[in-house]
PDB file of C-alpha atoms in Angstrom:
ATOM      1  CA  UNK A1251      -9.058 -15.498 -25.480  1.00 69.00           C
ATOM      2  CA  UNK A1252     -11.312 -12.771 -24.388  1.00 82.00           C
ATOM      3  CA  UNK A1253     -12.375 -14.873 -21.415  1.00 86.00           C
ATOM      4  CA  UNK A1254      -9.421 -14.974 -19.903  1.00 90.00           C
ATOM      5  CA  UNK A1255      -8.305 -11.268 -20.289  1.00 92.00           C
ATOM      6  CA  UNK A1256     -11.926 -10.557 -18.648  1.00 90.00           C
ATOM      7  CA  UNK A1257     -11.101 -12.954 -15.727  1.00 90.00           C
ATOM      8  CA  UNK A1258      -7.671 -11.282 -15.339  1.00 91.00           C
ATOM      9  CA  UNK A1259      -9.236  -7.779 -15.399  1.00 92.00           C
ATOM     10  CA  UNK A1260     -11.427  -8.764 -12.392  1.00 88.00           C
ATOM     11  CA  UNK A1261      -8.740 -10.354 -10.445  1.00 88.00           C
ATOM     12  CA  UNK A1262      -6.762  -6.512 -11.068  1.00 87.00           C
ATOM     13  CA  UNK A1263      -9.586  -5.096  -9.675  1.00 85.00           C
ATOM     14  CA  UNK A1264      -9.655  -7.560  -6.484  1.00 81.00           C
ATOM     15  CA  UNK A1265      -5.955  -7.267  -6.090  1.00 79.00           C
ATOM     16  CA  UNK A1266      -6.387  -3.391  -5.208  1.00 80.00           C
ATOM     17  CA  UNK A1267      -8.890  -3.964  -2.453  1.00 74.00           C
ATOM     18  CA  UNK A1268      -8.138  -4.675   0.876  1.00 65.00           C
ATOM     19  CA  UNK A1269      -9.987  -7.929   1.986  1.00 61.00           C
ATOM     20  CA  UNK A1270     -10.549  -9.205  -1.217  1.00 69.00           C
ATOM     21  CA  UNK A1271      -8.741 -11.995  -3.358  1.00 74.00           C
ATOM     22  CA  UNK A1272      -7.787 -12.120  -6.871  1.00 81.00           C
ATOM     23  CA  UNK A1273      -7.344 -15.832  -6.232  1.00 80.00           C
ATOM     24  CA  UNK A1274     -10.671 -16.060  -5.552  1.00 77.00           C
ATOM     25  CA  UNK A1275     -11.996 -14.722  -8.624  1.00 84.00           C
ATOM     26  CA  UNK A1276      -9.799 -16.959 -10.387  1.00 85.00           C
ATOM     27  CA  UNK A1277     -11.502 -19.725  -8.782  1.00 79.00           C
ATOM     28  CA  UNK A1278     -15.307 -18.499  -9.979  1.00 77.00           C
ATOM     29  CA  UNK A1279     -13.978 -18.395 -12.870  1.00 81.00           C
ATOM     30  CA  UNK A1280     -12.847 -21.642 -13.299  1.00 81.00           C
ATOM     31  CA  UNK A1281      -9.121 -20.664 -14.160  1.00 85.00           C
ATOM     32  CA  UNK A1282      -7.168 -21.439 -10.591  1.00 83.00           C
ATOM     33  CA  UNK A1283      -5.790 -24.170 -11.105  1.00 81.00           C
ATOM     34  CA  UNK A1284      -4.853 -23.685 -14.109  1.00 84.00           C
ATOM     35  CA  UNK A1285      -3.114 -20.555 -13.549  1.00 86.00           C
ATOM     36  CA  UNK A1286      -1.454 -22.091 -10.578  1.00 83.00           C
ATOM     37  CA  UNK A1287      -0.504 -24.942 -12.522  1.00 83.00           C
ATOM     38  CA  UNK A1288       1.360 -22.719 -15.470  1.00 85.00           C
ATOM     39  CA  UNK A1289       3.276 -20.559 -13.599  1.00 83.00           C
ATOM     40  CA  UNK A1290       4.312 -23.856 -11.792  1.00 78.00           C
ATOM     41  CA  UNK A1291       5.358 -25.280 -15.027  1.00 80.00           C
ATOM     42  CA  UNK A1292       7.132 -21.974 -15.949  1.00 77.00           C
ATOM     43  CA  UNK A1293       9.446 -21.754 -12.948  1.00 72.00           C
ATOM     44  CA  UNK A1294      10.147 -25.477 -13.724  1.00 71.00           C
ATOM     45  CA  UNK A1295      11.308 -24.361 -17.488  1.00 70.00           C
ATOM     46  CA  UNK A1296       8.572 -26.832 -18.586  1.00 74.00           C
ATOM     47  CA  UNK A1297       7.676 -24.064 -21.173  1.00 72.00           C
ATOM     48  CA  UNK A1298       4.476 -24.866 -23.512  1.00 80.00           C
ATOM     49  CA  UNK A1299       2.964 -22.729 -26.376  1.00 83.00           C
ATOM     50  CA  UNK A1300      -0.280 -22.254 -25.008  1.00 84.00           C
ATOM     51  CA  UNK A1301      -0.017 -21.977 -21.068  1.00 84.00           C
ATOM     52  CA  UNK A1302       2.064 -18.823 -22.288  1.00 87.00           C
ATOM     53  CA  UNK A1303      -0.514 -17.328 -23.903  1.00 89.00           C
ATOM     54  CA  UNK A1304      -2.461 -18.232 -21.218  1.00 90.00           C
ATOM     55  CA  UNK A1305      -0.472 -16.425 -19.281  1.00 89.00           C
ATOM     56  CA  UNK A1306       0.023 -13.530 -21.309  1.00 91.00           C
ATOM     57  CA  UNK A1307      -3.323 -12.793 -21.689  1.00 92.00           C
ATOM     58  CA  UNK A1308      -4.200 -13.053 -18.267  1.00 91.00           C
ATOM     59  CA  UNK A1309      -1.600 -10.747 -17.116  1.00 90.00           C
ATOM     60  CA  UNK A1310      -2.567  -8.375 -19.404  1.00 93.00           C
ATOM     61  CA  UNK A1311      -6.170  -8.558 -17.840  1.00 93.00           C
ATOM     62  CA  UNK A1312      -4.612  -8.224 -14.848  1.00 90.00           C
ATOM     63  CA  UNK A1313      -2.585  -4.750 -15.405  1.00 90.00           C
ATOM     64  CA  UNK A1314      -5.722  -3.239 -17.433  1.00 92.00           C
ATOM     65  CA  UNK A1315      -7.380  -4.026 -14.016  1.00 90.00           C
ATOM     66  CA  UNK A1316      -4.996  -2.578 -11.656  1.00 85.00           C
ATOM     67  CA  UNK A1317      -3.598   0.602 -14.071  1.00 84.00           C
ATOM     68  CA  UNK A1318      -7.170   1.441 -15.434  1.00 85.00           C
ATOM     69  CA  UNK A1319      -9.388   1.105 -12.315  1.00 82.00           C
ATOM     70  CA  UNK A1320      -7.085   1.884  -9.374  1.00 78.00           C
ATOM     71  CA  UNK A1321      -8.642   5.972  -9.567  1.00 79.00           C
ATOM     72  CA  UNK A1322     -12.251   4.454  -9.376  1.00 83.00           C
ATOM     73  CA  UNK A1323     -12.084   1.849  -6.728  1.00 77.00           C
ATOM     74  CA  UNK A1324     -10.620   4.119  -4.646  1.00 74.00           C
ATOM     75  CA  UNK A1325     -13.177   6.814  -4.881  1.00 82.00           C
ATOM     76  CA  UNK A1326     -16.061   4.125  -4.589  1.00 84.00           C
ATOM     77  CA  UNK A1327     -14.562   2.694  -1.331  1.00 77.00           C
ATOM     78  CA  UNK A1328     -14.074   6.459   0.041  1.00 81.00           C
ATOM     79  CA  UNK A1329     -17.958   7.301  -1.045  1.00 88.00           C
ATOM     80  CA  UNK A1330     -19.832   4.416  -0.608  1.00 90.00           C
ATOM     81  CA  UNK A1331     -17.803   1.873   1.490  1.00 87.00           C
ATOM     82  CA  UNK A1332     -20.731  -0.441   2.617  1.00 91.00           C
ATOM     83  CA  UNK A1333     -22.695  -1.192  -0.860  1.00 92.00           C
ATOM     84  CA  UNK A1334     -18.486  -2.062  -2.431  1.00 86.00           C
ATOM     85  CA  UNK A1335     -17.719  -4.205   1.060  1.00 85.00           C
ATOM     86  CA  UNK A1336     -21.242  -5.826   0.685  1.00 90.00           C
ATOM     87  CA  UNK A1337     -20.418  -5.988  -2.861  1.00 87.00           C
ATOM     88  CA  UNK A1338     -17.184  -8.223  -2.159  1.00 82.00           C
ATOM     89  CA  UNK A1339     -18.386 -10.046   0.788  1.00 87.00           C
ATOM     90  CA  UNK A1340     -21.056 -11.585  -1.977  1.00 88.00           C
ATOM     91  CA  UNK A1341     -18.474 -12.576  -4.191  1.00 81.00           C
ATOM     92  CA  UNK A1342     -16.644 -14.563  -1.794  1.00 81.00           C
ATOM     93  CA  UNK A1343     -20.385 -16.131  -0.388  1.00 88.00           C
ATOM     94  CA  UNK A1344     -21.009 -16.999  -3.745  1.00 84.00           C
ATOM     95  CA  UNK A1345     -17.577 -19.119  -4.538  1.00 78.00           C
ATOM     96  CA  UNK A1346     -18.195 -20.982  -1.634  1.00 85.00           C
ATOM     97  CA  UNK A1347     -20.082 -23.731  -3.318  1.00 85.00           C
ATOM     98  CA  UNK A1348     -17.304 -23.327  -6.142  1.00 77.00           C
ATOM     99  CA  UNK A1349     -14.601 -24.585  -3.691  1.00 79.00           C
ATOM    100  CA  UNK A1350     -16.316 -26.886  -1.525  1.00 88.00           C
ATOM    101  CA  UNK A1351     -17.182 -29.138  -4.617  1.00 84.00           C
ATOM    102  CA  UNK A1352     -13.252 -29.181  -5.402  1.00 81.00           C
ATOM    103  CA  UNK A1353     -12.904 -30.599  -1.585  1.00 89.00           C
ATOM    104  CA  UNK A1354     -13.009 -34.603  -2.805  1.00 86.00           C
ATOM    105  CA  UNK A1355     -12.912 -36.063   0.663  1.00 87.00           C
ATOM    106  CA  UNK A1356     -14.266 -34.084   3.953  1.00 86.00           C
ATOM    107  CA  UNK A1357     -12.354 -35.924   6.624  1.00 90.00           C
ATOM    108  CA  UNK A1358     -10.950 -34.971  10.101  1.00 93.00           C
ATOM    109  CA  UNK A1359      -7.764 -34.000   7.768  1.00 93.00           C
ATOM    110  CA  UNK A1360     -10.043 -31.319   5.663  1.00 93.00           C
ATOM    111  CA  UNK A1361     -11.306 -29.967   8.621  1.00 95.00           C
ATOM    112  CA  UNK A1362      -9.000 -29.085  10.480  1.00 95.00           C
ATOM    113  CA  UNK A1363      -7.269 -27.271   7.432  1.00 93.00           C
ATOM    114  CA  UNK A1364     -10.570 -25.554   6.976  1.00 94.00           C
ATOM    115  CA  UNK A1365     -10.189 -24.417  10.380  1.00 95.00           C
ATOM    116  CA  UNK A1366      -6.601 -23.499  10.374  1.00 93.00           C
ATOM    117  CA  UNK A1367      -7.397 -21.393   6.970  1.00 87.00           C
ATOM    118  CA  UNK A1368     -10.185 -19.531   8.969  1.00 90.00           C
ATOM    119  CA  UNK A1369      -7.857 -18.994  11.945  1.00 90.00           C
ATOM    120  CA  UNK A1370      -4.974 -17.439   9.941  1.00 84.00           C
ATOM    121  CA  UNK A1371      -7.665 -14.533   8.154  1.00 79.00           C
ATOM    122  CA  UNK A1372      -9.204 -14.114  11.161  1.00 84.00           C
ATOM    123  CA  UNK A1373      -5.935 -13.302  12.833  1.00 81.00           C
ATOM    124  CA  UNK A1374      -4.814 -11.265  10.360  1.00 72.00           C
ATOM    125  CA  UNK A1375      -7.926  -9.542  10.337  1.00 72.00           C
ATOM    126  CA  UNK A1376      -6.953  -8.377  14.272  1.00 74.00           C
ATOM    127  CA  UNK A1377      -3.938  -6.859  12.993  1.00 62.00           C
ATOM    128  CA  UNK A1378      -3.905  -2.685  12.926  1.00 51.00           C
ATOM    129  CA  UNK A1379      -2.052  -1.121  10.117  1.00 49.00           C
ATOM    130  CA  UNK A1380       0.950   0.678  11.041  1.00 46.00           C
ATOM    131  CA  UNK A1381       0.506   4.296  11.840  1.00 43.00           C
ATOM    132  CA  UNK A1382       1.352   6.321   8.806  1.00 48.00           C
ATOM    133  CA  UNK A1383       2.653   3.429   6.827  1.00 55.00           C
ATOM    134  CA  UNK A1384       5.802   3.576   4.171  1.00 64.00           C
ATOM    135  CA  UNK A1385       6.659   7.335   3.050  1.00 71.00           C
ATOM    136  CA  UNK A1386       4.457   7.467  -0.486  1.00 74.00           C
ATOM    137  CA  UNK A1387       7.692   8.892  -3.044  1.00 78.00           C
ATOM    138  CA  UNK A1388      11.050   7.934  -1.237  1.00 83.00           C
ATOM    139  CA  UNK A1389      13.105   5.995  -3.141  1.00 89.00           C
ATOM    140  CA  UNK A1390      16.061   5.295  -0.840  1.00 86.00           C
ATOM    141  CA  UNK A1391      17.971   1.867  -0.731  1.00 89.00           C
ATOM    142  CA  UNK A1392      16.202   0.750   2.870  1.00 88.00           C
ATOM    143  CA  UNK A1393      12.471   1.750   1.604  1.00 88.00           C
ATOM    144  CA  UNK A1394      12.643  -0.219  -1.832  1.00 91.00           C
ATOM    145  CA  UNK A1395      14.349  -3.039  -0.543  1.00 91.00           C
ATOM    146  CA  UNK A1396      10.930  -3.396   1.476  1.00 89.00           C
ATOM    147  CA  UNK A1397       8.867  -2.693  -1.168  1.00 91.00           C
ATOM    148  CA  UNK A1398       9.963  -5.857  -2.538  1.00 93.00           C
ATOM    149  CA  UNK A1399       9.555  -7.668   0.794  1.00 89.00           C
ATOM    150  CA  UNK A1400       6.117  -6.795   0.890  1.00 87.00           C
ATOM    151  CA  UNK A1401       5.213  -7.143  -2.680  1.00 89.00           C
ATOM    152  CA  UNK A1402       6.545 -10.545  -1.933  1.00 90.00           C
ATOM    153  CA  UNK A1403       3.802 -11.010   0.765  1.00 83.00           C
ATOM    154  CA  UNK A1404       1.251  -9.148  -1.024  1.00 82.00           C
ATOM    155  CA  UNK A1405       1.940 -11.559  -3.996  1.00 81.00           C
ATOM    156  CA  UNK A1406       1.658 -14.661  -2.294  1.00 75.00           C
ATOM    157  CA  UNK A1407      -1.716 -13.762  -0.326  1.00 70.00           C
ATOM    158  CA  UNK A1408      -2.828 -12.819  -3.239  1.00 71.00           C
ATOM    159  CA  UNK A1409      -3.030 -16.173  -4.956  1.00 75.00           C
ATOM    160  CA  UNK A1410      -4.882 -18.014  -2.285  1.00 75.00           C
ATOM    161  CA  UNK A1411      -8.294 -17.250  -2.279  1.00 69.00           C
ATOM    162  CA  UNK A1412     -10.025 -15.308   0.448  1.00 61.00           C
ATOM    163  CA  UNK A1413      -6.570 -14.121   1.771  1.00 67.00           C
ATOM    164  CA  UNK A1414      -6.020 -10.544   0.746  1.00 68.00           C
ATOM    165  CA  UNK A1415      -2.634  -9.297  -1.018  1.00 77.00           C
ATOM    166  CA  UNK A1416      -3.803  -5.481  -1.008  1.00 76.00           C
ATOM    167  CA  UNK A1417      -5.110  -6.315   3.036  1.00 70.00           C
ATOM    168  CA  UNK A1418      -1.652  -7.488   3.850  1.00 76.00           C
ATOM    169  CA  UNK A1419      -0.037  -4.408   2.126  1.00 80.00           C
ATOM    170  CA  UNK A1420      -2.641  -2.425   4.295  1.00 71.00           C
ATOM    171  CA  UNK A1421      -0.979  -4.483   7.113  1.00 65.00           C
ATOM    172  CA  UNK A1422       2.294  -3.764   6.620  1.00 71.00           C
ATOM    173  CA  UNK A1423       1.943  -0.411   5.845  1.00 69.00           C
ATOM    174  CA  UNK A1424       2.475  -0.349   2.098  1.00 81.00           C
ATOM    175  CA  UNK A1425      -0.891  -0.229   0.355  1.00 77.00           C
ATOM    176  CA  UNK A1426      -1.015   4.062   0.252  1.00 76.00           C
ATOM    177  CA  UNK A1427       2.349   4.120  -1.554  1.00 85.00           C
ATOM    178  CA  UNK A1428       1.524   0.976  -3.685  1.00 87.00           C
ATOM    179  CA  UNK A1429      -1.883   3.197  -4.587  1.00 82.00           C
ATOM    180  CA  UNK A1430      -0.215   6.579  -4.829  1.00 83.00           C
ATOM    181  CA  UNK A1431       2.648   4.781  -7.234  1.00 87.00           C
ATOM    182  CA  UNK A1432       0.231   3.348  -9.488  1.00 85.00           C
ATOM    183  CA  UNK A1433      -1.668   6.807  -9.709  1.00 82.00           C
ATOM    184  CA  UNK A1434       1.462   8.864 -10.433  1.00 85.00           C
ATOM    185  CA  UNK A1435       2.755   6.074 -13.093  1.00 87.00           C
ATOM    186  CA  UNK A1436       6.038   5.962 -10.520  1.00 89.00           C
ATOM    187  CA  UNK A1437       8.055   3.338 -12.261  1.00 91.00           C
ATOM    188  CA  UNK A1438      10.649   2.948  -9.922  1.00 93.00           C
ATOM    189  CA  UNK A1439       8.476   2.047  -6.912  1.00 92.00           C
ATOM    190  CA  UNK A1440       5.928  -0.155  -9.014  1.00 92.00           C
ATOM    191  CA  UNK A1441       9.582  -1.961 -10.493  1.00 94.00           C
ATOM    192  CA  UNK A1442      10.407  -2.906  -6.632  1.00 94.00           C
ATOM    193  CA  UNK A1443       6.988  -4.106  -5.758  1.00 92.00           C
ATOM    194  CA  UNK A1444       6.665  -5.699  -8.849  1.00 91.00           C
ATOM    195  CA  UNK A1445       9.690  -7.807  -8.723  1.00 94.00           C
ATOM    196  CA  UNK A1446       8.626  -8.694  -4.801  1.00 93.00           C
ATOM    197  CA  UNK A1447       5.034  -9.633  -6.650  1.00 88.00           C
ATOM    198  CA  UNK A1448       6.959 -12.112  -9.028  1.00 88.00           C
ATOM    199  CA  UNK A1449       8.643 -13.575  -6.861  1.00 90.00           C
ATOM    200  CA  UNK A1450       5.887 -14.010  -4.511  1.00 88.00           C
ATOM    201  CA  UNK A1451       3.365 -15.299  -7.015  1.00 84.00           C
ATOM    202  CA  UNK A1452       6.163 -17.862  -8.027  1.00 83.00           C
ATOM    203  CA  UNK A1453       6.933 -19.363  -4.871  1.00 84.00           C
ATOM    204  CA  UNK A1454       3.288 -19.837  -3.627  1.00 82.00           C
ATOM    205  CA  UNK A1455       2.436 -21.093  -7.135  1.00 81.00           C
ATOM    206  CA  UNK A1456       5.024 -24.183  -6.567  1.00 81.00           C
ATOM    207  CA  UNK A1457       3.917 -25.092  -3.368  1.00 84.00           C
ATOM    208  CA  UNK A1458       0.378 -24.991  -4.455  1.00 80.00           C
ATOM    209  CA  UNK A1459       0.838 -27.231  -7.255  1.00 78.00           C
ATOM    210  CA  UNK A1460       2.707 -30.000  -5.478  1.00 83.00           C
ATOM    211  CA  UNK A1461      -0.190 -29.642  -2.563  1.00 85.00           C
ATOM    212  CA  UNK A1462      -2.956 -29.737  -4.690  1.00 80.00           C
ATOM    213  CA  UNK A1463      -1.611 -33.004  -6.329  1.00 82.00           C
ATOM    214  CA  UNK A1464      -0.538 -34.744  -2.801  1.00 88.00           C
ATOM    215  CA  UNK A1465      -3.048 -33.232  -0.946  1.00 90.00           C
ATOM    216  CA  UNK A1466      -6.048 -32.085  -3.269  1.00 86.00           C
ATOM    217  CA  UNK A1467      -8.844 -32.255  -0.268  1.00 91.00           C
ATOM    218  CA  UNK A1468      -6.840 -30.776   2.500  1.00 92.00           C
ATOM    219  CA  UNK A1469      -5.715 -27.616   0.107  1.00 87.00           C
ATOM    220  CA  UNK A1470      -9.374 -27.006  -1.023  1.00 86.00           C
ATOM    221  CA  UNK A1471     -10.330 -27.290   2.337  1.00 92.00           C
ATOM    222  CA  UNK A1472      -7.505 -25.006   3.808  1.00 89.00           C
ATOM    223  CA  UNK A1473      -8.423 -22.631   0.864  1.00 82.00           C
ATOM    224  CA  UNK A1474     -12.286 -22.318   1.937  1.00 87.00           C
ATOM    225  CA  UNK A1475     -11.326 -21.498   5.225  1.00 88.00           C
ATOM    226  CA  UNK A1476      -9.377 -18.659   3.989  1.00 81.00           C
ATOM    227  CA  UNK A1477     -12.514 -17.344   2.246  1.00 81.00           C
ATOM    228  CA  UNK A1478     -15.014 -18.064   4.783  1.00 87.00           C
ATOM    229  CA  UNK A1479     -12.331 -16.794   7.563  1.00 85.00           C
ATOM    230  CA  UNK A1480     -12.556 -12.952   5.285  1.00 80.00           C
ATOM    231  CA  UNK A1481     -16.064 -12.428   5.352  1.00 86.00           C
ATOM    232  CA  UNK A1482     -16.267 -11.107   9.005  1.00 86.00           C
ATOM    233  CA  UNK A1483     -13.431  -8.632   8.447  1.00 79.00           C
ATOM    234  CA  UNK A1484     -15.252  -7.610   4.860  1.00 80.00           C
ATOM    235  CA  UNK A1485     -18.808  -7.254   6.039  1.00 86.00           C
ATOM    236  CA  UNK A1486     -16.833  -5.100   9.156  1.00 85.00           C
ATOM    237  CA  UNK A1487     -14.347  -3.166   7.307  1.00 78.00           C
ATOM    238  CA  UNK A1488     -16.661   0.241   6.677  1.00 83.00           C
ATOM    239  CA  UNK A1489     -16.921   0.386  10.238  1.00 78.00           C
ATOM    240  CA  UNK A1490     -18.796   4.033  11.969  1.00 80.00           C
ATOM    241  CA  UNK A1491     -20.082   4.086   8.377  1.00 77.00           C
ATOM    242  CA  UNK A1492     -22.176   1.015   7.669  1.00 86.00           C
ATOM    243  CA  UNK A1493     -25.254   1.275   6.362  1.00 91.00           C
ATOM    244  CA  UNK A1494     -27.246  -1.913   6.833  1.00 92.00           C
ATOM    245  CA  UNK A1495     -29.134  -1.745   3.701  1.00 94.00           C
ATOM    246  CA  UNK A1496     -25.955  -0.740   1.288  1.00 94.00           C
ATOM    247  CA  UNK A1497     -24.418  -4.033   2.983  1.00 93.00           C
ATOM    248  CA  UNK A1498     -27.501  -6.548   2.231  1.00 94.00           C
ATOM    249  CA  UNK A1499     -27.866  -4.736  -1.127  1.00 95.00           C
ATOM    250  CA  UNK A1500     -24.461  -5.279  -2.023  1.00 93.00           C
ATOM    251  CA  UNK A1501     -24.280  -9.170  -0.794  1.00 94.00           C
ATOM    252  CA  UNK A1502     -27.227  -9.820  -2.846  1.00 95.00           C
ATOM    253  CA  UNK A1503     -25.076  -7.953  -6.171  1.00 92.00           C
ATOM    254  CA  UNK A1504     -22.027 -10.053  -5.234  1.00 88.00           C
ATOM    255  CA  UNK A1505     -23.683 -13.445  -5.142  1.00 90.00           C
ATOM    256  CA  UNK A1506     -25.557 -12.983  -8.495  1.00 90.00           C
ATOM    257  CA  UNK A1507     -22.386 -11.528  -9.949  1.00 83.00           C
ATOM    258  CA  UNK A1508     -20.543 -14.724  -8.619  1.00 81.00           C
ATOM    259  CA  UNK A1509     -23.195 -17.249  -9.982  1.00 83.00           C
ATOM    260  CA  UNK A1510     -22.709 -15.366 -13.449  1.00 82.00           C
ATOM    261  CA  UNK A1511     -19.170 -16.231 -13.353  1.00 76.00           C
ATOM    262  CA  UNK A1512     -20.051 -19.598 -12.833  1.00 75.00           C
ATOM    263  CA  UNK A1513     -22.504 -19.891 -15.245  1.00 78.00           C
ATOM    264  CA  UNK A1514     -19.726 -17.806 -17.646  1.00 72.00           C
ATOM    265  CA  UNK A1515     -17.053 -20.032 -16.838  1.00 66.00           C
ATOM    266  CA  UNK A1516     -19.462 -23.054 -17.397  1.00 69.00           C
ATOM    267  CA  UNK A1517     -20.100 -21.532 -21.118  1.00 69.00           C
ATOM    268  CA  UNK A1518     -16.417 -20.658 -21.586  1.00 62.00           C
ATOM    269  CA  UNK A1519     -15.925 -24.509 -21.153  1.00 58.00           C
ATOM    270  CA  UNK A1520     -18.462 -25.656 -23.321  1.00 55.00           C
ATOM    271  CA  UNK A1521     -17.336 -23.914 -26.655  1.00 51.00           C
ATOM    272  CA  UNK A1522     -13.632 -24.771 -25.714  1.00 47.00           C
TER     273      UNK A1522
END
């Protein structure tokens, strides 16, 4: 489905910036939980036919995403940071509606994990990078056995929504050499991070599943706090260079671009 390869495509693209989630755009576009739910199923060798292909296709989305747009996100964050962070900040505005309507019951339970979900991106946010990061080509024993530890944190950020995979990368020093691997096609680093990534993406996927069944109001709850705890650290990020304008202008692009998603996803459902 066409749909789903799109959706996958734009959750690439979210996965290479820092600040932004690819769960997120899974959530505009209506496919979370379902993609949360079949990888669930997969680790528990509950294999079916069409959560798959599912699958399938939105991986596929995912790599033309992250393999065929890595070169131009970078150079559109290095030339004209504010309109892109304004840009994302309006995505993740606009899917707030998206996730509060998931949130079934907003008790004292819901709010506090809304609060605790803001607390934890907020504190992250704080965080500085570490100077100079993970050498960008060495392939000793030591460095790729933390490639996969941090593609394993990447991964799992990246599947909730408004927690960053890329910004924790950026955190722990890895997001250069993830960049500069996918640019130079270096298989050998990209195979480390990728199996941290699986493994990542697997584990969070689990505990998702069983908390969105228990739990379904608290985890939707916990989840918008995550996105509404980003947007400081997003409308922030281009720092000496923000231009005021290029930040409204983008917010304004990312909210219409999110309520087409919605209104896409809403479509998508319909001819299903």
């Amino acid at each position: 489905m066409l749909y789903v390869v799109f959706i996958g495509v734009l959750m690439g693209l979210a996965n290479l910036i820092p600040g932004v989630s690819g769960g997120t755009i899974a959530l505009l576009g209506g496919l979370y939980e379902r993609f949360v739910g079949s990888i669930s199923m997969l680790t528990a060798l509950k294999i079916r036919r069409e959560e798959i292909l599912f699958l399938i296709e939105l991986v596929v989305g995912i790599v033309i995403g992250i393999f065929g747009f890595s070169a131009l996100i970078d150079l559109s964050l290095s030339t004209v940071p504010s309109l892109m962070y304004g840009i994302f900040s309006g995505l993740v505005i606009g899917g707030i509606p998206v996730v509060f309507k998931r949130i079934e019951k907003l008790g004292i339970s819901a709010l506090l994990s809304l609060a605790a979900g803001a607390s934890i991106v907020i504190l992250i946010s704080l965080l500085s990078p570490g100077a100079g990061g993970v050498a960008l080509t060495d392939h000793g024993p030591i460095t790729l056995a933390y490639d996969i530890v941090a593609g394993f944190f990447g991964a799992s950020a990246m599947v909730l929504p408004g927690l960053s995979g890329a910004f924790i990368l950026l955190v722990m020093g890895e997001y250069t050499r993830a960049i500069s691997a996918i640019k130079s096609f270096d298989l050998v680093i990209i195979a480390f991070i990728g199996a941290g990534v699986i493994l990542g993406v697997l584990f969070v996927s689990r505990l998702l599943k069983y908390l969105m069944k228990e739990f379904r109001s608290e985890t939707f709850a916990f989840l918008l706090g995550l996105m509404i705890g980003s947007i400081p650290d997003l409308i922030t990020r281009p720092g000496k260079n923000t231009d005021l304008v290029l930040i409204v202008t983008g917010v304004i692009l990312g909210v219409v671009v999110s309520y087409l998603l919605t209104l896409l996803e809403k479509r998508n459902k319909t001819q299903v």
